[in-house]
């Protein structure tokens, strides 16, 4: 049975430093079953939740184009 994988943007998270992280969930579908296999966040480098969400959109575009996330330890 072939599995399909997808990455979706999740709600931004605020860090201990008061800055925001872009957040992502990785999903797997096998047959009729879909489940979240993992999640990840960027470093908390964005000034607002809206900035983190926009950064997350750019990160997903980079992931789609290159197969890799950008360096998520800096504003991307």
GROMACS .gro file of N, CA and C in nm:
model
  228
    1UNK      N    1   0.083  -0.117   0.000
    1UNK     CA    2   0.000   0.000   0.000
    1UNK      C    3   0.089   0.125   0.000
    2UNK      N    4   0.066   0.213  -0.095
    2UNK     CA    5   0.143   0.337  -0.111
    2UNK      C    6   0.096   0.442  -0.010
    3UNK      N    7   0.191   0.511   0.050
    3UNK     CA    8   0.158   0.619   0.143
    3UNK      C    9   0.177   0.753   0.072
    4UNK      N   10   0.095   0.850   0.108
    4UNK     CA   11   0.114   0.986   0.059
    4UNK      C   12   0.144   1.076   0.179
    5UNK      N   13   0.223   1.177   0.156
    5UNK     CA   14   0.269   1.265   0.262
    5UNK      C   15   0.233   1.409   0.227
    6UNK      N   16   0.200   1.487   0.328
    6UNK     CA   17   0.175   1.629   0.307
    6UNK      C   18   0.216   1.708   0.431
    7UNK      N   19   0.252   1.832   0.410
    7UNK     CA   20   0.288   1.923   0.519
    7UNK      C   21   0.190   2.039   0.515
    8UNK      N   22   0.133   2.070   0.630
    8UNK     CA   23   0.036   2.179   0.640
    8UNK      C   24   0.083   2.278   0.746
    9UNK      N   25   0.045   2.401   0.726
    9UNK     CA   26   0.078   2.504   0.823
    9UNK      C   27  -0.018   2.495   0.942
   10UNK      N   28   0.036   2.510   1.061
   10UNK     CA   29  -0.044   2.510   1.184
   10UNK      C   30  -0.045   2.651   1.242
   11UNK      N   31  -0.112   2.669   1.354
   11UNK     CA   32  -0.117   2.800   1.419
   11UNK      C   33   0.021   2.840   1.467
   12UNK      N   34   0.061   2.965   1.445
   12UNK     CA   35   0.190   3.012   1.498
   12UNK      C   36   0.193   2.998   1.650
   13UNK      N   37   0.313   2.983   1.704
   13UNK     CA   38   0.331   2.968   1.849
   13UNK      C   39   0.421   3.079   1.901
   14UNK      N   40   0.391   3.129   2.020
   14UNK     CA   41   0.474   3.233   2.080
   14UNK      C   42   0.582   3.166   2.164
   15UNK      N   43   0.704   3.217   2.153
   15UNK     CA   44   0.817   3.161   2.227
   15UNK      C   45   0.841   3.234   2.358
   16UNK      N   46   0.933   3.182   2.436
   16UNK     CA   47   0.967   3.243   2.565
   16UNK      C   48   1.027   3.382   2.549
   17UNK      N   49   1.080   3.412   2.432
   17UNK     CA   50   1.139   3.543   2.408
   17UNK      C   51   1.036   3.645   2.361
   18UNK      N   52   0.907   3.606   2.353
   18UNK     CA   53   0.802   3.697   2.309
   18UNK      C   54   0.786   3.707   2.159
   19UNK      N   55   0.870   3.637   2.085
   19UNK     CA   56   0.858   3.635   1.938
   19UNK      C   57   0.781   3.509   1.898
   20UNK      N   58   0.746   3.503   1.772
   20UNK     CA   59   0.659   3.397   1.721
   20UNK      C   60   0.733   3.300   1.629
   21UNK      N   61   0.686   3.175   1.630
   21UNK     CA   62   0.739   3.068   1.543
   21UNK      C   63   0.633   3.029   1.442
   22UNK      N   64   0.676   2.999   1.321
   22UNK     CA   65   0.589   2.935   1.223
   22UNK      C   66   0.581   2.787   1.261
   23UNK      N   67   0.463   2.728   1.249
   23UNK     CA   68   0.442   2.590   1.291
   23UNK      C   69   0.387   2.506   1.175
   24UNK      N   70   0.425   2.379   1.174
   24UNK     CA   71   0.387   2.289   1.065
   24UNK      C   72   0.351   2.151   1.120
   25UNK      N   73   0.263   2.083   1.047
   25UNK     CA   74   0.227   1.944   1.077
   25UNK      C   75   0.251   1.860   0.953
   26UNK      N   76   0.309   1.743   0.973
   26UNK     CA   77   0.334   1.649   0.864
   26UNK      C   78   0.233   1.535   0.873
   27UNK      N   79   0.162   1.511   0.765
   27UNK     CA   80   0.053   1.413   0.760
   27UNK      C   81   0.087   1.299   0.665
   28UNK      N   82   0.039   1.180   0.701
   28UNK     CA   83   0.057   1.060   0.619
   28UNK      C   84  -0.080   0.999   0.594
   29UNK      N   85  -0.104   0.956   0.470
   29UNK     CA   86  -0.227   0.884   0.437
   29UNK      C   87  -0.187   0.748   0.380
   30UNK      N   88  -0.242   0.644   0.441
   30UNK     CA   89  -0.224   0.506   0.391
   30UNK      C   90  -0.364   0.446   0.380
   31UNK      N   91  -0.403   0.414   0.259
   31UNK     CA   92  -0.538   0.363   0.239
   31UNK      C   93  -0.640   0.467   0.282
   32UNK      N   94  -0.728   0.429   0.374
   32UNK     CA   95  -0.831   0.521   0.424
   32UNK      C   96  -0.790   0.591   0.552
   33UNK      N   97  -0.668   0.564   0.602
   33UNK     CA   98  -0.623   0.621   0.728
   33UNK      C   99  -0.530   0.740   0.706
   34UNK      N  100  -0.560   0.850   0.773
   34UNK     CA  101  -0.475   0.969   0.770
   34UNK      C  102  -0.440   1.004   0.912
   35UNK      N  103  -0.313   1.031   0.936
   35UNK     CA  104  -0.270   1.069   1.071
   35UNK      C  105  -0.153   1.165   1.064
   36UNK      N  106  -0.138   1.245   1.172
   36UNK     CA  107  -0.025   1.336   1.181
   36UNK      C  108   0.095   1.255   1.227
   37UNK      N  109   0.202   1.257   1.149
   37UNK     CA  110   0.320   1.179   1.183
   37UNK      C  111   0.420   1.259   1.265
   38UNK      N  112   0.421   1.391   1.247
   38UNK     CA  113   0.513   1.475   1.323
   38UNK      C  114   0.473   1.621   1.309
   39UNK      N  115   0.535   1.703   1.390
   39UNK     CA  116   0.515   1.847   1.379
   39UNK      C  117   0.650   1.915   1.404
   40UNK      N  118   0.661   2.039   1.359
   40UNK     CA  119   0.784   2.115   1.382
   40UNK      C  120   0.752   2.263   1.381
   41UNK      N  121   0.843   2.341   1.436
   41UNK     CA  122   0.830   2.486   1.434
   41UNK      C  123   0.963   2.547   1.394
   42UNK      N  124   0.955   2.670   1.350
   42UNK     CA  125   1.077   2.748   1.328
   42UNK      C  126   1.125   2.797   1.464
   43UNK      N  127   1.239   2.859   1.465
   43UNK     CA  128   1.282   2.930   1.585
   43UNK      C  129   1.186   3.047   1.605
   44UNK      N  130   1.168   3.095   1.728
   44UNK     CA  131   1.081   3.212   1.750
   44UNK      C  132   1.152   3.340   1.707
   45UNK      N  133   1.136   3.376   1.580
   45UNK     CA  134   1.210   3.489   1.523
   45UNK      C  135   1.118   3.596   1.463
   46UNK      N  136   0.988   3.573   1.463
   46UNK     CA  137   0.895   3.667   1.401
   46UNK      C  138   0.834   3.759   1.506
   47UNK      N  139   0.814   3.887   1.471
   47UNK     CA  140   0.762   3.985   1.566
   47UNK      C  141   0.616   3.965   1.601
   48UNK      N  142   0.535   3.916   1.506
   48UNK     CA  143   0.392   3.898   1.530
   48UNK      C  144   0.348   3.761   1.477
   49UNK      N  145   0.230   3.719   1.521
   49UNK     CA  146   0.173   3.594   1.471
   49UNK      C  147   0.148   3.604   1.321
   50UNK      N  148   0.105   3.721   1.274
   50UNK     CA  149   0.080   3.740   1.130
   50UNK      C  150   0.211   3.726   1.051
   51UNK      N  151   0.320   3.780   1.105
   51UNK     CA  152   0.450   3.766   1.038
   51UNK      C  153   0.490   3.619   1.031
   52UNK      N  154   0.466   3.545   1.140
   52UNK     CA  155   0.499   3.402   1.143
   52UNK      C  156   0.415   3.325   1.041
   53UNK      N  157   0.288   3.362   1.028
   53UNK     CA  158   0.202   3.295   0.931
   53UNK      C  159   0.250   3.321   0.788
   54UNK      N  160   0.285   3.445   0.759
   54UNK     CA  161   0.338   3.477   0.627
   54UNK      C  162   0.470   3.405   0.600
   55UNK      N  163   0.557   3.400   0.702
   55UNK     CA  164   0.681   3.326   0.689
   55UNK      C  165   0.656   3.178   0.664
   56UNK      N  166   0.555   3.124   0.731
   56UNK     CA  167   0.518   2.984   0.710
   56UNK      C  168   0.474   2.957   0.567
   57UNK      N  169   0.402   3.051   0.509
   57UNK     CA  170   0.361   3.036   0.369
   57UNK      C  171   0.483   3.034   0.278
   58UNK      N  172   0.579   3.122   0.306
   58UNK     CA  173   0.702   3.123   0.225
   58UNK      C  174   0.780   2.992   0.243
   59UNK      N  175   0.782   2.941   0.366
   59UNK     CA  176   0.852   2.814   0.393
   59UNK      C  177   0.788   2.699   0.316
   60UNK      N  178   0.655   2.694   0.314
   60UNK     CA  179   0.587   2.588   0.240
   60UNK      C  180   0.615   2.599   0.090
   61UNK      N  181   0.620   2.721   0.039
   61UNK     CA  182   0.652   2.740  -0.103
   61UNK      C  183   0.793   2.690  -0.133
   62UNK      N  184   0.887   2.719  -0.042
   62UNK     CA  185   1.024   2.670  -0.059
   62UNK      C  186   1.028   2.518  -0.053
   63UNK      N  187   0.955   2.460   0.043
   63UNK     CA  188   0.948   2.314   0.056
   63UNK      C  189   0.895   2.250  -0.072
   64UNK      N  190   0.789   2.307  -0.127
   64UNK     CA  191   0.732   2.253  -0.251
   64UNK      C  192   0.830   2.264  -0.368
   65UNK      N  193   0.902   2.376  -0.375
   65UNK     CA  194   0.992   2.399  -0.488
   65UNK      C  195   1.121   2.319  -0.479
   66UNK      N  196   1.172   2.298  -0.357
   66UNK     CA  197   1.305   2.237  -0.342
   66UNK      C  198   1.305   2.104  -0.269
   67UNK      N  199   1.196   2.071  -0.201
   67UNK     CA  200   1.192   1.949  -0.121
   67UNK      C  201   1.254   1.969   0.017
   68UNK      N  202   1.292   2.094   0.049
   68UNK     CA  203   1.354   2.124   0.179
   68UNK      C  204   1.295   2.251   0.237
   69UNK      N  205   1.287   2.256   0.370
   69UNK     CA  206   1.251   2.380   0.436
   69UNK      C  207   1.368   2.478   0.425
   70UNK      N  208   1.339   2.609   0.433
   70UNK     CA  209   1.450   2.705   0.443
   70UNK      C  210   1.514   2.695   0.582
   71UNK      N  211   1.621   2.767   0.606
   71UNK     CA  212   1.683   2.772   0.737
   71UNK      C  213   1.584   2.835   0.834
   72UNK      N  214   1.527   2.756   0.922
   72UNK     CA  215   1.422   2.805   1.010
   72UNK      C  216   1.477   2.857   1.143
   73UNK      N  217   1.605   2.888   1.145
   73UNK     CA  218   1.666   2.952   1.263
   73UNK      C  219   1.678   3.102   1.241
   74UNK      N  220   1.632   3.149   1.126
   74UNK     CA  221   1.636   3.292   1.096
   74UNK      C  222   1.508   3.329   1.023
   75UNK      N  223   1.480   3.459   1.015
   75UNK     CA  224   1.360   3.503   0.942
   75UNK      C  225   1.376   3.464   0.796
   76UNK      N  226   1.279   3.391   0.743
   76UNK     CA  227   1.285   3.344   0.605
   76UNK      C  228   1.172   3.403   0.523
   0.00000   0.00000   0.00000
